[in-house]
Amino acid sequence: MSEAILEALFETIEDRKARLPEDSYTASLFTHKKGENAVLEKLGEETTELILAAKDEDKAEIAHESADLVYHLLVLLAMQDMEPEDLLAELETRRE
């Protein structure tokens, strides 16, 4: 995955976090009455959907659910005042 794609998506997420437009799904995650739990639930849901897609060997669905999982992970990072660089730095330490 291109780092530029992650950065661009994260910039959009940060923009929605700052502006909170009413018609934005991303903004709704930041203002949800459940707070961070709403995103945590979505991460669990997307993980389950990804597992089922993998079990069915449905490559298109695997790609779709993987994208959903990464998106919600980036929202969680934004909620925690972290950045994709934090994730990438951790992944880099695992290359050894």
PDB file of N, CA and C in Angstrom:
ATOM      1  N   MET A   1       0.847  -1.172   0.000  1.00  0.00           N
ATOM      2  CA  MET A   1       0.000   0.000   0.000  1.00  0.00           C
ATOM      3  C   MET A   1       0.892   1.235   0.000  1.00  0.00           C
ATOM      4  N   SER A   2       0.528   2.166  -0.798  1.00  0.00           N
ATOM      5  CA  SER A   2       1.312   3.386  -0.897  1.00  0.00           C
ATOM      6  C   SER A   2       1.116   4.254   0.344  1.00  0.00           C
ATOM      7  N   GLU A   3       2.221   4.695   0.877  1.00  0.00           N
ATOM      8  CA  GLU A   3       2.178   5.576   2.039  1.00  0.00           C
ATOM      9  C   GLU A   3       1.406   6.859   1.721  1.00  0.00           C
ATOM     10  N   ALA A   4       1.485   7.310   0.458  1.00  0.00           N
ATOM     11  CA  ALA A   4       0.785   8.536   0.053  1.00  0.00           C
ATOM     12  C   ALA A   4      -0.729   8.379   0.172  1.00  0.00           C
ATOM     13  N   ILE A   5      -1.238   7.201  -0.121  1.00  0.00           N
ATOM     14  CA  ILE A   5      -2.679   6.961  -0.004  1.00  0.00           C
ATOM     15  C   ILE A   5      -3.098   7.043   1.461  1.00  0.00           C
ATOM     16  N   LEU A   6      -2.329   6.420   2.331  1.00  0.00           N
ATOM     17  CA  LEU A   6      -2.632   6.493   3.769  1.00  0.00           C
ATOM     18  C   LEU A   6      -2.600   7.941   4.253  1.00  0.00           C
ATOM     19  N   GLU A   7      -1.590   8.683   3.825  1.00  0.00           N
ATOM     20  CA  GLU A   7      -1.458  10.072   4.252  1.00  0.00           C
ATOM     21  C   GLU A   7      -2.630  10.915   3.772  1.00  0.00           C
ATOM     22  N   ALA A   8      -3.038  10.725   2.520  1.00  0.00           N
ATOM     23  CA  ALA A   8      -4.153  11.503   1.971  1.00  0.00           C
ATOM     24  C   ALA A   8      -5.458  11.168   2.692  1.00  0.00           C
ATOM     25  N   LEU A   9      -5.693   9.894   2.941  1.00  0.00           N
ATOM     26  CA  LEU A   9      -6.894   9.494   3.655  1.00  0.00           C
ATOM     27  C   LEU A   9      -6.875  10.051   5.077  1.00  0.00           C
ATOM     28  N   PHE A  10      -5.725   9.976   5.722  1.00  0.00           N
ATOM     29  CA  PHE A  10      -5.619  10.488   7.087  1.00  0.00           C
ATOM     30  C   PHE A  10      -5.833  12.001   7.127  1.00  0.00           C
ATOM     31  N   GLU A  11      -5.346  12.716   6.138  1.00  0.00           N
ATOM     32  CA  GLU A  11      -5.580  14.166   6.067  1.00  0.00           C
ATOM     33  C   GLU A  11      -7.072  14.465   5.984  1.00  0.00           C
ATOM     34  N   THR A  12      -7.800  13.659   5.202  1.00  0.00           N
ATOM     35  CA  THR A  12      -9.248  13.833   5.101  1.00  0.00           C
ATOM     36  C   THR A  12      -9.910  13.561   6.443  1.00  0.00           C
ATOM     37  N   ILE A  13      -9.474  12.498   7.114  1.00  0.00           N
ATOM     38  CA  ILE A  13     -10.025  12.168   8.430  1.00  0.00           C
ATOM     39  C   ILE A  13      -9.765  13.305   9.416  1.00  0.00           C
ATOM     40  N   GLU A  14      -8.552  13.827   9.426  1.00  0.00           N
ATOM     41  CA  GLU A  14      -8.212  14.943  10.320  1.00  0.00           C
ATOM     42  C   GLU A  14      -9.037  16.189   9.988  1.00  0.00           C
ATOM     43  N   ASP A  15      -9.283  16.424   8.714  1.00  0.00           N
ATOM     44  CA  ASP A  15     -10.107  17.558   8.299  1.00  0.00           C
ATOM     45  C   ASP A  15     -11.529  17.405   8.829  1.00  0.00           C
ATOM     46  N   ARG A  16     -12.087  16.197   8.691  1.00  0.00           N
ATOM     47  CA  ARG A  16     -13.446  15.940   9.188  1.00  0.00           C
ATOM     48  C   ARG A  16     -13.489  16.072  10.713  1.00  0.00           C
ATOM     49  N   LYS A  17     -12.435  15.645  11.376  1.00  0.00           N
ATOM     50  CA  LYS A  17     -12.345  15.766  12.836  1.00  0.00           C
ATOM     51  C   LYS A  17     -12.360  17.239  13.246  1.00  0.00           C
ATOM     52  N   ALA A  18     -11.674  18.076  12.509  1.00  0.00           N
ATOM     53  CA  ALA A  18     -11.581  19.500  12.839  1.00  0.00           C
ATOM     54  C   ALA A  18     -12.861  20.259  12.488  1.00  0.00           C
ATOM     55  N   ARG A  19     -13.426  19.962  11.313  1.00  0.00           N
ATOM     56  CA  ARG A  19     -14.579  20.732  10.834  1.00  0.00           C
ATOM     57  C   ARG A  19     -15.934  20.154  11.245  1.00  0.00           C
ATOM     58  N   LEU A  20     -15.995  18.838  11.459  1.00  0.00           N
ATOM     59  CA  LEU A  20     -17.226  18.128  11.827  1.00  0.00           C
ATOM     60  C   LEU A  20     -18.426  18.486  10.939  1.00  0.00           C
ATOM     61  N   PRO A  21     -18.282  18.345   9.606  1.00  0.00           N
ATOM     62  CA  PRO A  21     -19.435  18.622   8.744  1.00  0.00           C
ATOM     63  C   PRO A  21     -20.578  17.646   9.043  1.00  0.00           C
ATOM     64  N   GLU A  22     -21.796  18.164   9.040  1.00  0.00           N
ATOM     65  CA  GLU A  22     -22.959  17.365   9.428  1.00  0.00           C
ATOM     66  C   GLU A  22     -23.213  16.176   8.512  1.00  0.00           C
ATOM     67  N   ASP A  23     -22.853  16.284   7.252  1.00  0.00           N
ATOM     68  CA  ASP A  23     -23.145  15.225   6.287  1.00  0.00           C
ATOM     69  C   ASP A  23     -22.003  14.219   6.135  1.00  0.00           C
ATOM     70  N   SER A  24     -21.075  14.206   7.071  1.00  0.00           N
ATOM     71  CA  SER A  24     -19.886  13.358   6.971  1.00  0.00           C
ATOM     72  C   SER A  24     -19.973  12.161   7.914  1.00  0.00           C
ATOM     73  N   TYR A  25     -19.857  10.955   7.343  1.00  0.00           N
ATOM     74  CA  TYR A  25     -19.809   9.746   8.163  1.00  0.00           C
ATOM     75  C   TYR A  25     -18.617   9.803   9.107  1.00  0.00           C
ATOM     76  N   THR A  26     -17.481  10.235   8.605  1.00  0.00           N
ATOM     77  CA  THR A  26     -16.280  10.323   9.439  1.00  0.00           C
ATOM     78  C   THR A  26     -16.509  11.247  10.622  1.00  0.00           C
ATOM     79  N   ALA A  27     -17.067  12.405  10.369  1.00  0.00           N
ATOM     80  CA  ALA A  27     -17.352  13.346  11.463  1.00  0.00           C
ATOM     81  C   ALA A  27     -18.310  12.727  12.475  1.00  0.00           C
ATOM     82  N   SER A  28     -19.261  11.938  11.992  1.00  0.00           N
ATOM     83  CA  SER A  28     -20.230  11.331  12.908  1.00  0.00           C
ATOM     84  C   SER A  28     -19.545  10.356  13.868  1.00  0.00           C
ATOM     85  N   LEU A  29     -18.454   9.766  13.455  1.00  0.00           N
ATOM     86  CA  LEU A  29     -17.715   8.878  14.351  1.00  0.00           C
ATOM     87  C   LEU A  29     -17.062   9.654  15.489  1.00  0.00           C
ATOM     88  N   PHE A  30     -16.654  10.882  15.211  1.00  0.00           N
ATOM     89  CA  PHE A  30     -16.025  11.711  16.243  1.00  0.00           C
ATOM     90  C   PHE A  30     -17.045  12.301  17.215  1.00  0.00           C
ATOM     91  N   THR A  31     -18.298  12.388  16.794  1.00  0.00           N
ATOM     92  CA  THR A  31     -19.322  13.000  17.634  1.00  0.00           C
ATOM     93  C   THR A  31     -20.348  11.987  18.140  1.00  0.00           C
ATOM     94  N   HIS A  32     -20.138  10.729  17.865  1.00  0.00           N
ATOM     95  CA  HIS A  32     -21.097   9.681  18.237  1.00  0.00           C
ATOM     96  C   HIS A  32     -21.300   9.653  19.751  1.00  0.00           C
ATOM     97  N   LYS A  33     -22.525   9.405  20.166  1.00  0.00           N
ATOM     98  CA  LYS A  33     -22.830   9.394  21.600  1.00  0.00           C
ATOM     99  C   LYS A  33     -22.061   8.307  22.348  1.00  0.00           C
ATOM    100  N   LYS A  34     -21.655   7.261  21.648  1.00  0.00           N
ATOM    101  CA  LYS A  34     -20.857   6.200  22.274  1.00  0.00           C
ATOM    102  C   LYS A  34     -19.383   6.574  22.366  1.00  0.00           C
ATOM    103  N   GLY A  35     -19.020   7.684  21.757  1.00  0.00           N
ATOM    104  CA  GLY A  35     -17.630   8.115  21.763  1.00  0.00           C
ATOM    105  C   GLY A  35     -16.747   7.133  21.012  1.00  0.00           C
ATOM    106  N   GLU A  36     -15.568   6.904  21.545  1.00  0.00           N
ATOM    107  CA  GLU A  36     -14.592   6.027  20.906  1.00  0.00           C
ATOM    108  C   GLU A  36     -15.132   4.604  20.726  1.00  0.00           C
ATOM    109  N   ASN A  37     -16.042   4.176  21.589  1.00  0.00           N
ATOM    110  CA  ASN A  37     -16.606   2.830  21.474  1.00  0.00           C
ATOM    111  C   ASN A  37     -17.260   2.587  20.122  1.00  0.00           C
ATOM    112  N   ALA A  38     -17.804   3.635  19.507  1.00  0.00           N
ATOM    113  CA  ALA A  38     -18.421   3.470  18.191  1.00  0.00           C
ATOM    114  C   ALA A  38     -17.387   3.000  17.175  1.00  0.00           C
ATOM    115  N   VAL A  39     -16.202   3.565  17.222  1.00  0.00           N
ATOM    116  CA  VAL A  39     -15.144   3.166  16.290  1.00  0.00           C
ATOM    117  C   VAL A  39     -14.617   1.783  16.653  1.00  0.00           C
ATOM    118  N   LEU A  40     -14.495   1.515  17.934  1.00  0.00           N
ATOM    119  CA  LEU A  40     -14.025   0.199  18.357  1.00  0.00           C
ATOM    120  C   LEU A  40     -14.991  -0.893  17.904  1.00  0.00           C
ATOM    121  N   GLU A  41     -16.288  -0.614  17.985  1.00  0.00           N
ATOM    122  CA  GLU A  41     -17.283  -1.572  17.499  1.00  0.00           C
ATOM    123  C   GLU A  41     -17.149  -1.778  16.000  1.00  0.00           C
ATOM    124  N   LYS A  42     -16.925  -0.695  15.269  1.00  0.00           N
ATOM    125  CA  LYS A  42     -16.748  -0.809  13.814  1.00  0.00           C
ATOM    126  C   LYS A  42     -15.498  -1.622  13.481  1.00  0.00           C
ATOM    127  N   LEU A  43     -14.437  -1.441  14.243  1.00  0.00           N
ATOM    128  CA  LEU A  43     -13.227  -2.231  14.013  1.00  0.00           C
ATOM    129  C   LEU A  43     -13.517  -3.722  14.214  1.00  0.00           C
ATOM    130  N   GLY A  44     -14.272  -4.047  15.244  1.00  0.00           N
ATOM    131  CA  GLY A  44     -14.645  -5.433  15.477  1.00  0.00           C
ATOM    132  C   GLY A  44     -15.510  -5.981  14.361  1.00  0.00           C
ATOM    133  N   GLU A  45     -16.479  -5.191  13.934  1.00  0.00           N
ATOM    134  CA  GLU A  45     -17.379  -5.596  12.854  1.00  0.00           C
ATOM    135  C   GLU A  45     -16.602  -5.832  11.555  1.00  0.00           C
ATOM    136  N   GLU A  46     -15.738  -4.882  11.209  1.00  0.00           N
ATOM    137  CA  GLU A  46     -14.982  -5.009   9.955  1.00  0.00           C
ATOM    138  C   GLU A  46     -14.002  -6.185  10.014  1.00  0.00           C
ATOM    139  N   THR A  47     -13.439  -6.434  11.182  1.00  0.00           N
ATOM    140  CA  THR A  47     -12.537  -7.575  11.340  1.00  0.00           C
ATOM    141  C   THR A  47     -13.285  -8.879  11.102  1.00  0.00           C
ATOM    142  N   THR A  48     -14.470  -8.982  11.676  1.00  0.00           N
ATOM    143  CA  THR A  48     -15.285 -10.186  11.483  1.00  0.00           C
ATOM    144  C   THR A  48     -15.642 -10.359  10.009  1.00  0.00           C
ATOM    145  N   GLU A  49     -16.046  -9.282   9.351  1.00  0.00           N
ATOM    146  CA  GLU A  49     -16.396  -9.350   7.933  1.00  0.00           C
ATOM    147  C   GLU A  49     -15.190  -9.749   7.086  1.00  0.00           C
ATOM    148  N   LEU A  50     -14.006  -9.264   7.460  1.00  0.00           N
ATOM    149  CA  LEU A  50     -12.789  -9.635   6.738  1.00  0.00           C
ATOM    150  C   LEU A  50     -12.490 -11.126   6.922  1.00  0.00           C
ATOM    151  N   ILE A  51     -12.640 -11.615   8.125  1.00  0.00           N
ATOM    152  CA  ILE A  51     -12.404 -13.031   8.391  1.00  0.00           C
ATOM    153  C   ILE A  51     -13.350 -13.900   7.561  1.00  0.00           C
ATOM    154  N   LEU A  52     -14.620 -13.511   7.515  1.00  0.00           N
ATOM    155  CA  LEU A  52     -15.595 -14.287   6.741  1.00  0.00           C
ATOM    156  C   LEU A  52     -15.288 -14.239   5.245  1.00  0.00           C
ATOM    157  N   ALA A  53     -14.865 -13.089   4.764  1.00  0.00           N
ATOM    158  CA  ALA A  53     -14.494 -12.979   3.347  1.00  0.00           C
ATOM    159  C   ALA A  53     -13.293 -13.862   3.032  1.00  0.00           C
ATOM    160  N   ALA A  54     -12.329 -13.906   3.951  1.00  0.00           N
ATOM    161  CA  ALA A  54     -11.153 -14.755   3.749  1.00  0.00           C
ATOM    162  C   ALA A  54     -11.542 -16.224   3.772  1.00  0.00           C
ATOM    163  N   LYS A  55     -12.438 -16.572   4.673  1.00  0.00           N
ATOM    164  CA  LYS A  55     -12.910 -17.954   4.762  1.00  0.00           C
ATOM    165  C   LYS A  55     -13.558 -18.380   3.447  1.00  0.00           C
ATOM    166  N   ASP A  56     -14.293 -17.452   2.837  1.00  0.00           N
ATOM    167  CA  ASP A  56     -14.973 -17.729   1.575  1.00  0.00           C
ATOM    168  C   ASP A  56     -14.059 -17.557   0.361  1.00  0.00           C
ATOM    169  N   GLU A  57     -12.817 -17.137   0.612  1.00  0.00           N
ATOM    170  CA  GLU A  57     -11.841 -16.897  -0.455  1.00  0.00           C
ATOM    171  C   GLU A  57     -12.365 -15.926  -1.519  1.00  0.00           C
ATOM    172  N   ASP A  58     -13.083 -14.892  -1.048  1.00  0.00           N
ATOM    173  CA  ASP A  58     -13.666 -13.875  -1.918  1.00  0.00           C
ATOM    174  C   ASP A  58     -12.715 -12.679  -1.963  1.00  0.00           C
ATOM    175  N   LYS A  59     -11.857 -12.668  -2.957  1.00  0.00           N
ATOM    176  CA  LYS A  59     -10.793 -11.654  -3.012  1.00  0.00           C
ATOM    177  C   LYS A  59     -11.324 -10.228  -3.103  1.00  0.00           C
ATOM    178  N   ALA A  60     -12.389 -10.027  -3.851  1.00  0.00           N
ATOM    179  CA  ALA A  60     -12.953  -8.675  -3.956  1.00  0.00           C
ATOM    180  C   ALA A  60     -13.469  -8.214  -2.596  1.00  0.00           C
ATOM    181  N   GLU A  61     -14.127  -9.123  -1.884  1.00  0.00           N
ATOM    182  CA  GLU A  61     -14.658  -8.780  -0.564  1.00  0.00           C
ATOM    183  C   GLU A  61     -13.527  -8.620   0.453  1.00  0.00           C
ATOM    184  N   ILE A  62     -12.475  -9.411   0.315  1.00  0.00           N
ATOM    185  CA  ILE A  62     -11.305  -9.256   1.193  1.00  0.00           C
ATOM    186  C   ILE A  62     -10.720  -7.853   1.034  1.00  0.00           C
ATOM    187  N   ALA A  63     -10.582  -7.415  -0.207  1.00  0.00           N
ATOM    188  CA  ALA A  63     -10.045  -6.070  -0.457  1.00  0.00           C
ATOM    189  C   ALA A  63     -10.973  -5.005   0.133  1.00  0.00           C
ATOM    190  N   HIS A  64     -12.277  -5.175  -0.070  1.00  0.00           N
ATOM    191  CA  HIS A  64     -13.266  -4.206   0.427  1.00  0.00           C
ATOM    192  C   HIS A  64     -13.232  -4.129   1.953  1.00  0.00           C
ATOM    193  N   GLU A  65     -13.285  -5.269   2.610  1.00  0.00           N
ATOM    194  CA  GLU A  65     -13.308  -5.279   4.066  1.00  0.00           C
ATOM    195  C   GLU A  65     -11.970  -4.840   4.654  1.00  0.00           C
ATOM    196  N   SER A  66     -10.878  -5.141   3.982  1.00  0.00           N
ATOM    197  CA  SER A  66      -9.567  -4.673   4.430  1.00  0.00           C
ATOM    198  C   SER A  66      -9.510  -3.152   4.400  1.00  0.00           C
ATOM    199  N   ALA A  67     -10.060  -2.566   3.338  1.00  0.00           N
ATOM    200  CA  ALA A  67     -10.092  -1.108   3.236  1.00  0.00           C
ATOM    201  C   ALA A  67     -10.932  -0.508   4.359  1.00  0.00           C
ATOM    202  N   ASP A  68     -12.084  -1.133   4.648  1.00  0.00           N
ATOM    203  CA  ASP A  68     -12.921  -0.655   5.753  1.00  0.00           C
ATOM    204  C   ASP A  68     -12.169  -0.730   7.077  1.00  0.00           C
ATOM    205  N   LEU A  69     -11.457  -1.819   7.278  1.00  0.00           N
ATOM    206  CA  LEU A  69     -10.696  -2.009   8.516  1.00  0.00           C
ATOM    207  C   LEU A  69      -9.605  -0.948   8.658  1.00  0.00           C
ATOM    208  N   VAL A  70      -8.859  -0.703   7.591  1.00  0.00           N
ATOM    209  CA  VAL A  70      -7.786   0.300   7.626  1.00  0.00           C
ATOM    210  C   VAL A  70      -8.370   1.693   7.860  1.00  0.00           C
ATOM    211  N   TYR A  71      -9.477   2.001   7.193  1.00  0.00           N
ATOM    212  CA  TYR A  71     -10.120   3.303   7.385  1.00  0.00           C
ATOM    213  C   TYR A  71     -10.485   3.521   8.859  1.00  0.00           C
ATOM    214  N   HIS A  72     -11.164   2.543   9.449  1.00  0.00           N
ATOM    215  CA  HIS A  72     -11.577   2.695  10.839  1.00  0.00           C
ATOM    216  C   HIS A  72     -10.374   2.711  11.788  1.00  0.00           C
ATOM    217  N   LEU A  73      -9.318   2.008  11.435  1.00  0.00           N
ATOM    218  CA  LEU A  73      -8.088   2.065  12.218  1.00  0.00           C
ATOM    219  C   LEU A  73      -7.499   3.473  12.178  1.00  0.00           C
ATOM    220  N   LEU A  74      -7.512   4.099  11.015  1.00  0.00           N
ATOM    221  CA  LEU A  74      -7.007   5.468  10.898  1.00  0.00           C
ATOM    222  C   LEU A  74      -7.866   6.448  11.706  1.00  0.00           C
ATOM    223  N   VAL A  75      -9.178   6.219  11.730  1.00  0.00           N
ATOM    224  CA  VAL A  75     -10.046   7.065  12.554  1.00  0.00           C
ATOM    225  C   VAL A  75      -9.672   6.904  14.018  1.00  0.00           C
ATOM    226  N   LEU A  76      -9.433   5.668  14.449  1.00  0.00           N
ATOM    227  CA  LEU A  76      -9.020   5.435  15.832  1.00  0.00           C
ATOM    228  C   LEU A  76      -7.703   6.147  16.145  1.00  0.00           C
ATOM    229  N   LEU A  77      -6.743   6.070  15.224  1.00  0.00           N
ATOM    230  CA  LEU A  77      -5.477   6.774  15.436  1.00  0.00           C
ATOM    231  C   LEU A  77      -5.722   8.272  15.611  1.00  0.00           C
ATOM    232  N   ALA A  78      -6.586   8.834  14.775  1.00  0.00           N
ATOM    233  CA  ALA A  78      -6.897  10.266  14.884  1.00  0.00           C
ATOM    234  C   ALA A  78      -7.543  10.576  16.230  1.00  0.00           C
ATOM    235  N   MET A  79      -8.424   9.697  16.682  1.00  0.00           N
ATOM    236  CA  MET A  79      -9.070   9.915  17.983  1.00  0.00           C
ATOM    237  C   MET A  79      -8.056   9.900  19.122  1.00  0.00           C
ATOM    238  N   GLN A  80      -7.004   9.126  18.960  1.00  0.00           N
ATOM    239  CA  GLN A  80      -5.970   9.006  19.987  1.00  0.00           C
ATOM    240  C   GLN A  80      -4.846  10.028  19.797  1.00  0.00           C
ATOM    241  N   ASP A  81      -5.058  10.978  18.880  1.00  0.00           N
ATOM    242  CA  ASP A  81      -4.047  11.988  18.546  1.00  0.00           C
ATOM    243  C   ASP A  81      -2.733  11.335  18.113  1.00  0.00           C
ATOM    244  N   MET A  82      -2.879  10.273  17.330  1.00  0.00           N
ATOM    245  CA  MET A  82      -1.728   9.597  16.733  1.00  0.00           C
ATOM    246  C   MET A  82      -1.782   9.841  15.232  1.00  0.00           C
ATOM    247  N   GLU A  83      -0.762   9.363  14.526  1.00  0.00           N
ATOM    248  CA  GLU A  83      -0.684   9.550  13.087  1.00  0.00           C
ATOM    249  C   GLU A  83      -0.279   8.247  12.420  1.00  0.00           C
ATOM    250  N   PRO A  84      -0.510   8.135  11.120  1.00  0.00           N
ATOM    251  CA  PRO A  84      -0.081   6.928  10.413  1.00  0.00           C
ATOM    252  C   PRO A  84       1.410   6.650  10.595  1.00  0.00           C
ATOM    253  N   GLU A  85       2.205   7.696  10.787  1.00  0.00           N
ATOM    254  CA  GLU A  85       3.634   7.514  10.987  1.00  0.00           C
ATOM    255  C   GLU A  85       3.916   6.659  12.221  1.00  0.00           C
ATOM    256  N   ASP A  86       3.046   6.753  13.233  1.00  0.00           N
ATOM    257  CA  ASP A  86       3.205   5.921  14.426  1.00  0.00           C
ATOM    258  C   ASP A  86       3.043   4.446  14.071  1.00  0.00           C
ATOM    259  N   LEU A  87       2.063   4.162  13.259  1.00  0.00           N
ATOM    260  CA  LEU A  87       1.834   2.797  12.792  1.00  0.00           C
ATOM    261  C   LEU A  87       2.982   2.331  11.905  1.00  0.00           C
ATOM    262  N   LEU A  88       3.365   3.166  10.962  1.00  0.00           N
ATOM    263  CA  LEU A  88       4.451   2.799  10.043  1.00  0.00           C
ATOM    264  C   LEU A  88       5.772   2.594  10.779  1.00  0.00           C
ATOM    265  N   ALA A  89       6.034   3.416  11.784  1.00  0.00           N
ATOM    266  CA  ALA A  89       7.268   3.258  12.561  1.00  0.00           C
ATOM    267  C   ALA A  89       7.267   1.921  13.296  1.00  0.00           C
ATOM    268  N   GLU A  90       6.120   1.541  13.842  1.00  0.00           N
ATOM    269  CA  GLU A  90       6.020   0.244  14.520  1.00  0.00           C
ATOM    270  C   GLU A  90       6.221  -0.902  13.531  1.00  0.00           C
ATOM    271  N   LEU A  91       5.615  -0.778  12.364  1.00  0.00           N
ATOM    272  CA  LEU A  91       5.788  -1.818  11.341  1.00  0.00           C
ATOM    273  C   LEU A  91       7.252  -1.920  10.916  1.00  0.00           C
ATOM    274  N   GLU A  92       7.918  -0.781  10.829  1.00  0.00           N
ATOM    275  CA  GLU A  92       9.325  -0.758  10.444  1.00  0.00           C
ATOM    276  C   GLU A  92      10.180  -1.549  11.447  1.00  0.00           C
ATOM    277  N   THR A  93       9.841  -1.437  12.728  1.00  0.00           N
ATOM    278  CA  THR A  93      10.634  -2.179  13.739  1.00  0.00           C
ATOM    279  C   THR A  93      10.454  -3.687  13.588  1.00  0.00           C
ATOM    280  N   ARG A  94       9.407  -4.103  12.908  1.00  0.00           N
ATOM    281  CA  ARG A  94       9.130  -5.535  12.751  1.00  0.00           C
ATOM    282  C   ARG A  94       9.771  -6.140  11.511  1.00  0.00           C
ATOM    283  N   ARG A  95      10.474  -5.348  10.753  1.00  0.00           N
ATOM    284  CA  ARG A  95      11.135  -5.830   9.532  1.00  0.00           C
ATOM    285  C   ARG A  95      12.410  -6.597   9.857  1.00  0.00           C
ATOM    286  N   GLU A  96      12.891  -6.458  11.042  1.00  0.00           N
ATOM    287  CA  GLU A  96      14.191  -7.040  11.400  1.00  0.00           C
ATOM    288  C   GLU A  96      14.086  -8.541  11.614  1.00  0.00           C
TER     289      GLU A  96
END
